[in-house]
Amino acid sequence: MAKLRLALAQVDFPVGAVAANAARAGELIVRARADGAAVVVFPELTLSGYPPEDLLLRPSFLAACDSELAALAAATHGIAALVGHPHSEGEVFNAASLLRDGHVECTAHKQALPNYGVFDDKRYFRPGHASVTTVIEGVTVGLLICEDVWQPEPAAQAAAAGAELLLVINASPWDERKQVEREAVLQARARETGCAIVYLNLIGGQDEVVYDGSSMLVNGDGAIAARAPAFVDALLWAEFDPATRSLAAQAWPAPGDGSLEATLYAALVRGTRDYIDKNRFGGVLLGLSGGIDSALTLALAVDALGAERVTAVMMPTRYTSQLSLDGARAQAEQLGVDYHVIDIEATYQSFVDALTPAFAGKGADTTEENLQSRTRGVMLMALSNKHGRLLLATGNKSEMAVGYCTLYGDMCGAYAPLKDVYKTMVYRLSRWRNAQADAAERGDMIPSAVIDRPPSAELRDNQTDQDSLPPYDELDAILERFIEAEQSQAEIVAEGFHADTVRRVVQLVLLNEFKRRQSAPGPRVTTRAFGRERRYPITSGWR
């Protein structure tokens, strides 16, 4: 039997861009047909984008998806195309339709609807009840959608119906553990069924989630035949040999640095770029403090958008050190961004003077420290409004977890690239990015003095973060156990952490839920991101 040639569209299909997504799919169908593919495979919910959320409750949106699917099918001749879309027939299904010879030949409905983590499929879709198989150039193919392959039954049903090859279309978001889990699941399904598996994943940033692609080919014996690089848009070519139930990649992009730092950095860059570009902002603005968080955020913004679309602003007060002034300027000049220094001492003092009568009898405390941060927030929002550049918040997950941030101050911003990145990882990413510098960059992206200095908010004399928090190595270790692993205080203490420190950190996490509800969105890159994934009540007696 002849080998089956496939084209796999590891491509971004933005949410809501129904006509544009259909047009892009049509272009890729033409390209795949010209290069001899028998079938071209597209990601989950190709036409609507994923996740479309409450757009799925609008009849006009569903009608637009139906109309574009019909038009796409009518133009499909000489090649089959597997296209993801919402399918409305009284109830709404997450569907994959095989288009061939000018019509919709068959439609599979997603059977396993995830309702954990960032997923909310059961709010919108009804489950399918059977696996669908079809024949493409003599090969019996099973059609599965994302979560279907994470459960044994849908693949087993397809195999029982004679499937030799499973085409699995996905919108699986990236996190630091996801790829290992995916590979284990795919290998298990292949070994259980004897079917080879084509795993095609969406790519691109969508609000708080980032899809990495990382599509894979798995042979019928469970061996992984090919891995596509993460965060690389590509039309991938593959051949399936039905005699051996094996797959072969054809000229796939070469894999790059596979380290956690490299992939995480790519996720943050992609999430930032897509958030800015898909929302049609011309550029970004951020406060550059001379500290490591804003320095890494600046590097990410330049890598995502280019220096010409980035503005950095230093806003010193009497507490700003020369090291901060020098570090911020050095980085801004190194990266070639638009850079401004706006001294806020007089503005801050005017606030203090205006409030002094109302503060009578009360000594200086964190109120005055927060007022400095809020003065900066006012300045940055004014610059954002005036220049039409989206303000990036520069805080990290460690700070957001314990509330070491100021509402309407350093929390100001429409997007927070480091929102789900712990402080210890901020240091790792900064060192990794500097190690990638090439001759054209002529030096470090992030000044070494900024990386090596003790972290400080510089809101009072000789202040360091460790005046208010445990050392970040210890803090992050406790936070990861409490947040990602959902361990109790007793379990964390049993691992060797001091009981008073654990109690204090946990209380800070629980107390500051109200702040996090008001924070900017940012790319989800851990297994328990604040926002749509980790949703705790603000008002709660649980301690």
Coordinates of C-alpha atoms in Angstrom, one line a residue:
M1 CA 0.0 0.0 0.0
A2 CA 1.2 3.5 -0.9
K3 CA 2.3 5.9 1.9
L4 CA -0.1 8.6 2.9
R5 CA 1.3 12.1 2.7
L6 CA 0.0 14.6 5.2
A7 CA 0.4 18.4 5.8
L8 CA 0.0 19.6 9.4
A9 CA -0.8 23.3 10.0
Q10 CA 1.0 24.3 13.2
V11 CA -0.4 27.8 12.8
D12 CA -2.0 30.5 14.8
F13 CA -5.8 30.9 14.3
P14 CA -6.9 33.9 16.5
V15 CA -10.1 33.8 18.5
G16 CA -13.0 35.5 16.8
A17 CA -11.3 36.1 13.4
V18 CA -13.6 33.7 11.7
A19 CA -13.4 35.0 8.1
A20 CA -9.6 35.5 8.4
N21 CA -9.1 32.0 9.8
A22 CA -11.1 30.5 7.0
A23 CA -9.1 32.5 4.4
R24 CA -5.8 31.3 5.9
A25 CA -7.0 27.7 6.0
G26 CA -8.0 28.0 2.4
E27 CA -4.5 29.3 1.5
L28 CA -2.9 26.4 3.3
I29 CA -5.2 23.9 1.6
V30 CA -4.1 25.2 -1.8
R31 CA -0.4 25.0 -0.7
A32 CA -0.8 21.5 0.7
R33 CA -2.5 20.3 -2.5
A34 CA 0.2 21.8 -4.7
D35 CA 2.8 19.8 -2.8
G36 CA 1.0 16.5 -3.0
A37 CA -0.6 16.1 0.4
A38 CA -3.6 13.8 0.5
V39 CA -4.9 15.5 3.7
V40 CA -4.1 18.7 5.5
V41 CA -4.8 18.8 9.2
F42 CA -5.8 22.0 11.2
P43 CA -5.9 22.6 15.0
E44 CA -8.8 22.4 17.3
L45 CA -11.5 25.0 16.6
T46 CA -9.7 26.3 13.6
L47 CA -12.4 28.7 12.5
S48 CA -13.4 30.2 15.9
G49 CA -10.0 30.1 17.5
Y50 CA -9.6 28.6 21.0
P51 CA -11.0 29.3 23.5
P52 CA -13.9 31.4 22.1
E53 CA -15.6 31.5 25.5
D54 CA -18.9 33.3 25.5
L55 CA -18.7 34.1 21.8
L56 CA -20.1 30.6 21.6
L57 CA -23.4 31.9 23.2
R58 CA -24.0 34.3 20.2
P59 CA -26.0 32.8 17.4
S60 CA -24.5 35.1 14.9
F61 CA -21.0 33.9 15.8
L62 CA -22.0 30.2 15.4
A63 CA -23.7 31.1 12.1
A64 CA -20.6 32.7 10.8
C65 CA -18.5 29.6 11.6
D66 CA -21.1 27.4 9.8
S67 CA -21.0 29.7 6.8
E68 CA -17.2 29.7 6.5
L69 CA -17.0 26.0 6.9
A70 CA -19.5 25.4 4.1
A71 CA -17.5 27.8 1.8
L72 CA -14.2 26.1 2.7
A73 CA -15.7 22.7 2.0
A74 CA -17.0 23.9 -1.4
A75 CA -13.4 24.9 -2.4
T76 CA -11.9 21.6 -1.2
H77 CA -11.1 19.5 -4.3
G78 CA -8.2 17.1 -4.9
I79 CA -7.3 17.0 -1.1
A80 CA -9.0 16.3 2.2
A81 CA -8.9 18.8 5.0
L82 CA -9.6 18.2 8.7
V83 CA -10.9 21.4 10.2
G84 CA -11.9 22.2 13.8
H85 CA -15.0 24.3 14.4
P86 CA -18.0 24.8 16.7
H87 CA -20.9 22.7 15.4
S88 CA -24.4 23.9 16.2
E89 CA -27.3 21.6 15.7
G90 CA -29.6 22.6 18.5
E91 CA -26.8 21.9 20.9
V92 CA -23.2 23.1 20.4
F93 CA -20.3 20.6 19.9
N94 CA -16.6 21.0 19.7
A95 CA -16.2 19.4 16.2
A96 CA -13.7 18.3 13.6
S97 CA -15.0 17.9 10.1
L98 CA -13.4 16.2 7.1
L99 CA -13.9 18.3 4.0
R100 CA -13.5 16.5 0.7
D101 CA -14.8 16.8 -2.9
G102 CA -16.7 20.0 -2.2
H103 CA -18.6 19.0 0.9
V104 CA -18.4 18.0 4.5
E105 CA -17.9 14.3 4.4
C106 CA -18.1 13.5 8.1
T107 CA -17.9 15.3 11.5
A108 CA -16.5 14.1 14.8
H109 CA -17.6 15.6 18.1
K110 CA -15.2 15.9 21.0
Q111 CA -16.2 13.3 23.6
A112 CA -14.0 14.2 26.6
L113 CA -14.7 17.7 27.7
P114 CA -12.1 19.1 30.0
N115 CA -13.3 21.2 32.9
Y116 CA -10.1 21.7 35.0
G117 CA -7.2 24.2 35.0
V118 CA -7.8 26.8 32.2
F119 CA -10.4 24.6 30.5
D120 CA -14.2 25.3 30.7
D121 CA -15.5 23.2 27.8
K122 CA -18.5 21.9 29.8
R123 CA -19.9 25.4 30.0
Y124 CA -20.2 25.6 26.2
F125 CA -20.3 22.2 24.6
R126 CA -22.2 18.9 24.8
P127 CA -20.0 15.8 24.6
G128 CA -19.9 13.5 21.5
H129 CA -20.7 9.8 22.1
A130 CA -18.7 7.9 19.5
S131 CA -15.4 8.0 17.7
V132 CA -15.5 8.7 14.0
T133 CA -13.4 6.9 11.4
T134 CA -13.0 7.6 7.7
V135 CA -10.8 6.3 4.9
I136 CA -8.2 8.5 3.2
E137 CA -6.3 6.9 0.2
G138 CA -6.9 3.4 1.6
V139 CA -5.9 4.2 5.2
T140 CA -8.5 4.0 7.9
V141 CA -8.2 7.1 10.0
G142 CA -9.7 7.9 13.4
L143 CA -10.6 11.6 14.2
L144 CA -10.0 12.7 17.8
I145 CA -10.0 16.1 19.4
C146 CA -7.5 17.1 22.1
E147 CA -8.8 15.7 25.5
D148 CA -10.1 12.6 23.6
V149 CA -6.6 11.3 23.4
W150 CA -6.0 11.8 27.2
Q151 CA -8.7 9.2 27.9
P152 CA -8.3 5.6 26.7
E153 CA -11.9 5.0 25.4
P154 CA -12.1 7.3 22.3
A155 CA -8.8 5.9 20.9
A156 CA -9.9 2.4 21.7
Q157 CA -13.2 2.9 19.9
A158 CA -11.5 4.2 16.8
A159 CA -9.1 1.2 16.9
A160 CA -12.0 -1.2 17.2
A161 CA -13.5 0.4 14.1
G162 CA -10.4 -0.4 12.2
A163 CA -8.3 2.8 12.6
E164 CA -4.7 2.5 11.6
L165 CA -3.8 6.1 12.2
L166 CA -5.3 8.7 14.6
L167 CA -5.4 12.3 13.7
V168 CA -5.6 14.3 16.9
I169 CA -6.2 18.0 16.6
N170 CA -5.4 20.1 19.7
A171 CA -5.5 23.4 21.5
S172 CA -3.2 22.4 24.4
P173 CA -1.7 25.4 26.2
W174 CA 1.9 25.3 27.3
D175 CA 3.2 25.1 30.9
E176 CA 6.5 24.0 32.3
R177 CA 5.4 20.3 32.7
K178 CA 3.1 19.9 29.7
Q179 CA 5.4 18.4 27.1
V180 CA 6.5 15.4 29.3
E181 CA 2.8 14.7 30.1
R182 CA 1.8 14.8 26.5
E183 CA 4.5 12.4 25.3
A184 CA 3.6 9.9 28.0
V185 CA -0.1 10.0 27.1
L186 CA 0.5 9.7 23.3
Q187 CA 2.9 6.8 23.8
A188 CA 0.3 5.0 26.0
R189 CA -2.5 5.4 23.5
A190 CA -0.3 4.2 20.7
R191 CA 0.8 1.1 22.6
E192 CA -2.8 0.4 23.8
T193 CA -4.3 0.6 20.3
G194 CA -1.4 -0.1 17.9
C195 CA -2.4 3.0 16.0
A196 CA 0.1 5.6 14.9
I197 CA -0.8 9.1 16.1
V198 CA -0.5 12.5 14.4
Y199 CA -0.7 15.1 17.2
L200 CA -1.2 18.6 15.8
N201 CA -1.3 21.5 18.3
L202 CA -2.3 25.1 18.0
I203 CA 0.3 27.9 18.3
G204 CA 0.0 31.4 19.6
G205 CA -0.9 33.6 22.6
Q206 CA -4.6 34.1 23.6
D207 CA -5.1 36.4 26.5
E208 CA -3.7 34.4 29.5
V209 CA -2.8 31.2 27.7
V210 CA 0.0 30.4 25.2
Y211 CA -0.1 27.6 22.8
D212 CA 3.3 26.2 21.8
G213 CA 2.6 23.9 18.9
S214 CA 5.2 21.2 19.7
S215 CA 3.3 18.8 17.4
M216 CA 4.4 15.2 17.3
L217 CA 4.4 12.0 15.3
V218 CA 4.1 8.8 17.2
N219 CA 4.5 5.3 15.7
G220 CA 2.1 2.4 16.4
D221 CA 4.6 0.9 18.8
G222 CA 4.7 4.1 20.9
A223 CA 8.0 5.4 19.6
I224 CA 8.1 9.1 19.0
A225 CA 9.0 9.6 15.4
A226 CA 9.3 13.4 15.4
R227 CA 8.8 16.5 17.5
A228 CA 8.2 19.9 16.0
P229 CA 9.9 22.8 17.8
A230 CA 7.9 24.9 20.2
F231 CA 6.7 28.3 19.2
V232 CA 7.6 28.0 15.6
D233 CA 4.8 28.5 13.0
A234 CA 5.1 26.0 10.2
L235 CA 3.3 23.8 7.7
L236 CA 4.7 20.4 8.6
W237 CA 5.0 17.5 6.2
A238 CA 4.7 13.9 7.1
E239 CA 4.3 10.4 5.6
F240 CA 2.4 7.5 7.1
D241 CA 3.4 3.9 6.1
P242 CA 0.4 1.7 6.7
A243 CA 2.5 -1.5 6.4
T244 CA 4.6 -0.6 9.5
R245 CA 2.2 1.9 11.1
S246 CA 5.0 4.3 11.3
L247 CA 5.3 8.0 10.5
A248 CA 8.2 10.0 9.1
A249 CA 8.7 13.8 9.3
Q250 CA 9.8 15.5 6.1
A251 CA 12.1 18.6 6.5
W252 CA 10.7 19.7 9.8
P253 CA 12.3 22.9 11.4
A254 CA 15.4 22.0 13.4
P255 CA 14.8 21.9 17.1
G256 CA 16.5 24.7 19.1
D257 CA 17.5 25.0 22.7
G258 CA 15.2 22.6 24.6
S259 CA 16.0 23.9 28.1
L260 CA 13.2 25.1 30.3
E261 CA 14.6 28.6 30.3
A262 CA 14.6 28.7 26.5
T263 CA 11.1 27.4 26.1
L264 CA 9.7 29.6 28.9
Y265 CA 11.3 32.7 27.4
A266 CA 9.9 31.8 24.0
A267 CA 6.4 31.4 25.7
L268 CA 6.7 34.8 27.3
V269 CA 7.8 36.5 24.1
R270 CA 5.1 34.9 22.1
G271 CA 2.4 35.7 24.7
T272 CA 3.5 39.3 24.8
R273 CA 3.8 39.8 21.0
D274 CA 0.4 38.2 20.3
Y275 CA -1.4 40.2 23.1
I276 CA -0.1 43.5 21.7
D277 CA -0.5 42.7 18.0
K278 CA -3.9 41.0 18.2
N279 CA -5.3 43.9 20.2
R280 CA -3.7 46.3 17.6
F281 CA -1.5 48.3 19.9
G282 CA 1.3 50.2 18.2
G283 CA 3.8 49.5 21.0
V284 CA 4.4 49.3 24.8
L285 CA 5.5 51.4 27.6
L286 CA 7.0 50.4 31.0
G287 CA 8.6 51.8 34.1
L288 CA 12.3 50.9 34.1
S289 CA 13.4 51.0 37.8
G290 CA 16.9 49.6 37.6
G291 CA 15.7 46.4 39.1
I292 CA 15.7 42.9 37.6
D293 CA 11.9 42.5 37.0
S294 CA 11.6 45.6 34.9
A295 CA 14.9 44.8 33.2
L296 CA 13.7 41.4 32.1
T297 CA 10.3 42.8 31.1
L298 CA 12.2 45.3 28.9
A299 CA 14.2 42.6 27.3
L300 CA 11.1 40.5 26.6
A301 CA 9.3 43.5 25.1
V302 CA 12.2 44.2 22.7
D303 CA 12.5 40.6 21.7
A304 CA 8.7 40.5 21.1
L305 CA 8.2 43.7 19.3
G306 CA 11.5 45.3 18.3
A307 CA 13.1 48.3 20.0
E308 CA 11.2 50.9 17.9
R309 CA 7.9 49.8 19.5
V310 CA 9.1 50.0 23.2
T311 CA 9.3 53.0 25.5
A312 CA 11.0 52.9 28.9
V313 CA 10.6 55.5 31.7
M314 CA 12.8 55.9 34.8
M315 CA 11.0 57.9 37.6
P316 CA 13.5 58.6 40.4
T317 CA 12.9 59.9 43.9
R318 CA 15.3 60.8 46.7
Y319 CA 15.5 57.0 47.4
T320 CA 16.6 55.9 43.9
S321 CA 20.2 54.8 43.9
Q322 CA 22.8 55.8 41.4
L323 CA 23.1 52.1 40.7
S324 CA 19.5 52.0 39.6
L325 CA 19.9 55.2 37.5
D326 CA 23.0 53.8 35.8
G327 CA 21.6 50.3 35.2
A328 CA 18.4 51.6 33.7
R329 CA 20.1 54.0 31.3
A330 CA 22.7 51.4 30.3
Q331 CA 20.1 48.9 29.4
A332 CA 17.9 51.4 27.6
E333 CA 20.9 52.5 25.5
Q334 CA 22.0 49.0 24.9
L335 CA 18.6 48.0 23.6
G336 CA 18.0 51.2 21.7
V337 CA 14.6 51.9 23.1
D338 CA 12.9 55.3 23.5
Y339 CA 14.0 56.3 27.0
H340 CA 12.8 59.1 29.4
V341 CA 13.8 60.1 32.9
I342 CA 11.0 61.9 34.8
D343 CA 11.9 63.0 38.3
I344 CA 8.8 62.5 40.5
E345 CA 10.2 63.9 43.7
A346 CA 8.3 67.2 43.5
T347 CA 5.1 65.5 42.4
Y348 CA 5.3 63.0 45.2
Q349 CA 6.0 65.7 47.7
S350 CA 3.0 67.7 46.5
F351 CA 0.8 64.7 47.3
V352 CA 2.4 64.4 50.8
D353 CA 1.9 68.1 51.4
A354 CA -1.8 68.0 50.3
L355 CA -2.4 65.0 52.6
T356 CA -0.5 66.2 55.7
P357 CA -3.5 67.9 57.4
A358 CA -5.5 64.7 57.0
F359 CA -2.5 62.6 58.3
A360 CA -2.1 64.7 61.4
G361 CA -0.9 62.7 64.4
K362 CA 0.1 59.7 62.3
G363 CA 3.7 58.9 61.6
A364 CA 5.2 57.9 58.3
D365 CA 4.7 54.3 57.3
T366 CA 4.0 52.2 54.2
T367 CA 1.4 54.8 53.2
E368 CA 4.1 57.1 52.0
E369 CA 6.0 54.3 50.4
N370 CA 2.9 53.3 48.4
L371 CA 2.3 56.9 47.5
Q372 CA 5.6 56.9 45.6
S373 CA 4.5 53.8 43.6
R374 CA 1.1 55.4 42.9
T375 CA 2.7 58.6 41.7
R376 CA 4.6 56.5 39.2
G377 CA 1.4 54.7 38.2
V378 CA -0.3 58.1 37.5
M379 CA 2.7 59.1 35.3
L380 CA 2.8 55.9 33.4
M381 CA -0.9 55.8 32.7
A382 CA -0.7 59.4 31.4
L383 CA 2.1 58.5 29.1
S384 CA 0.3 55.4 27.9
N385 CA -2.8 57.5 27.1
K386 CA -0.9 60.3 25.4
H387 CA 1.3 58.1 23.2
G388 CA -1.1 55.2 22.6
R389 CA 1.3 52.6 24.0
L390 CA 0.0 49.8 26.2
L391 CA 1.5 49.8 29.7
L392 CA 3.2 46.7 30.8
A393 CA 3.2 45.8 34.5
T394 CA 6.5 44.4 35.6
G395 CA 5.7 42.4 38.8
N396 CA 6.4 38.7 39.2
K397 CA 4.5 35.7 40.7
S398 CA 6.3 35.8 44.0
E399 CA 5.2 39.4 44.6
M400 CA 1.7 38.8 43.4
A401 CA 1.4 35.8 45.6
V402 CA 2.1 37.6 48.9
G403 CA 0.8 41.0 47.9
Y404 CA 4.2 42.7 47.7
C405 CA 2.9 45.1 45.2
T406 CA 0.8 48.3 45.3
L407 CA -2.7 48.7 43.9
Y408 CA -2.8 51.6 41.4
G409 CA 1.0 51.8 41.7
D410 CA 3.3 49.2 40.3
M411 CA 0.3 47.0 39.6
C412 CA -0.8 49.5 36.9
G413 CA -0.7 48.0 33.5
A414 CA -2.8 46.2 30.8
Y415 CA -0.5 43.2 30.5
A416 CA 2.0 41.6 32.9
P417 CA 4.5 39.3 31.1
L418 CA 6.0 38.0 34.4
K419 CA 2.8 37.5 36.3
D420 CA 3.2 33.7 36.4
V421 CA 7.0 33.7 36.8
Y422 CA 8.6 33.2 40.2
K423 CA 11.4 35.5 41.3
T424 CA 14.0 32.8 41.3
M425 CA 13.0 32.0 37.7
V426 CA 13.3 35.7 36.8
Y427 CA 17.0 35.5 37.7
R428 CA 17.4 32.3 35.7
L429 CA 15.8 33.8 32.6
S430 CA 17.9 36.9 32.9
R431 CA 21.1 35.0 33.0
W432 CA 19.9 32.7 30.2
R433 CA 19.0 35.6 27.9
N434 CA 22.4 37.2 28.5
A435 CA 24.1 34.0 27.6
Q436 CA 22.3 34.1 24.2
A437 CA 23.6 37.5 23.3
D438 CA 25.2 37.6 19.8
A439 CA 27.7 39.9 18.2
A440 CA 25.0 42.2 16.9
E441 CA 23.8 42.9 20.5
R442 CA 27.2 44.0 21.6
G443 CA 26.8 43.0 25.2
D444 CA 24.3 41.8 27.8
M445 CA 20.6 42.5 27.3
I446 CA 20.3 42.9 31.1
P447 CA 23.2 44.6 32.9
S448 CA 25.1 42.2 35.2
A449 CA 25.0 44.9 38.0
V450 CA 21.2 44.7 37.9
I451 CA 21.2 40.9 38.2
D452 CA 23.8 40.9 41.0
R453 CA 22.3 43.6 43.2
P454 CA 20.0 42.8 46.2
P455 CA 16.4 43.3 45.1
S456 CA 14.8 46.5 46.4
A457 CA 11.7 48.6 45.9
E458 CA 13.7 51.7 46.8
L459 CA 10.8 53.3 48.6
R460 CA 12.9 54.2 51.7
D461 CA 16.6 54.4 52.7
N462 CA 18.6 51.1 52.5
Q463 CA 15.5 49.1 51.8
T464 CA 15.7 45.5 50.4
D465 CA 12.9 43.0 49.7
Q466 CA 14.2 40.7 52.4
D467 CA 13.3 43.3 55.0
S468 CA 9.7 42.3 54.3
L469 CA 9.9 38.8 52.9
P470 CA 11.9 35.6 53.4
P471 CA 14.8 35.1 51.0
Y472 CA 13.4 34.4 47.5
D473 CA 14.8 30.8 47.4
E474 CA 12.9 30.0 50.5
L475 CA 9.8 32.0 49.6
D476 CA 9.4 30.5 46.2
A477 CA 9.9 26.9 47.5
I478 CA 7.1 27.5 50.0
L479 CA 4.9 29.2 47.4
E480 CA 5.3 26.4 44.9
R481 CA 4.3 23.8 47.5
F482 CA 1.3 25.8 48.6
I483 CA 0.1 27.0 45.2
E484 CA 1.1 24.4 42.6
A485 CA 1.2 21.3 44.8
E486 CA -1.7 22.4 47.1
Q487 CA 0.2 21.2 50.1
S488 CA -1.1 22.1 53.6
Q489 CA 1.0 24.1 56.0
A490 CA 1.7 21.0 58.0
E491 CA 3.0 19.2 55.0
I492 CA 5.3 22.1 54.0
V493 CA 6.7 22.3 57.6
A494 CA 7.3 18.6 57.5
E495 CA 9.6 19.2 54.5
G496 CA 11.9 21.3 56.7
F497 CA 10.6 24.8 56.5
H498 CA 10.1 26.9 59.7
A499 CA 6.5 26.8 60.9
D500 CA 6.3 30.6 61.6
T501 CA 7.7 31.4 58.1
V502 CA 5.2 29.0 56.4
R503 CA 2.3 30.3 58.4
R504 CA 3.2 33.9 57.5
V505 CA 3.6 33.2 53.8
V506 CA 0.4 31.2 53.6
Q507 CA -1.6 34.0 55.4
L508 CA -0.1 36.6 52.9
V509 CA -1.2 34.5 50.0
L510 CA -4.8 34.1 51.3
L511 CA -5.1 37.7 52.4
N512 CA -4.1 39.2 49.0
E513 CA -6.6 37.5 46.8
F514 CA -8.4 40.8 46.5
K515 CA -5.2 42.4 44.9
R516 CA -4.8 39.6 42.4
R517 CA -8.4 40.0 41.2
Q518 CA -7.4 43.5 40.1
S519 CA -4.1 42.6 38.4
A520 CA -3.4 42.7 34.7
P521 CA -3.6 39.5 32.7
G522 CA -0.3 37.7 31.9
P523 CA 0.8 34.5 30.2
R524 CA 0.1 31.3 32.0
V525 CA 3.3 29.3 32.2
T526 CA 3.0 27.2 35.4
T527 CA 0.5 24.6 36.4
R528 CA -1.5 26.9 38.7
A529 CA -1.6 30.4 37.4
F530 CA -3.5 33.2 39.2
G531 CA -6.5 34.2 37.2
R532 CA -8.6 31.8 35.2
E533 CA -6.9 28.8 36.6
R534 CA -6.5 29.3 40.4
R535 CA -9.7 30.9 41.6
Y536 CA -9.9 31.3 45.4
P537 CA -12.7 33.3 47.2
I538 CA -11.7 36.7 48.3
T539 CA -13.9 36.5 51.4
S540 CA -13.1 33.3 53.2
G541 CA -12.7 32.1 56.8
W542 CA -10.3 29.4 55.7
R543 CA -6.8 30.0 57.1

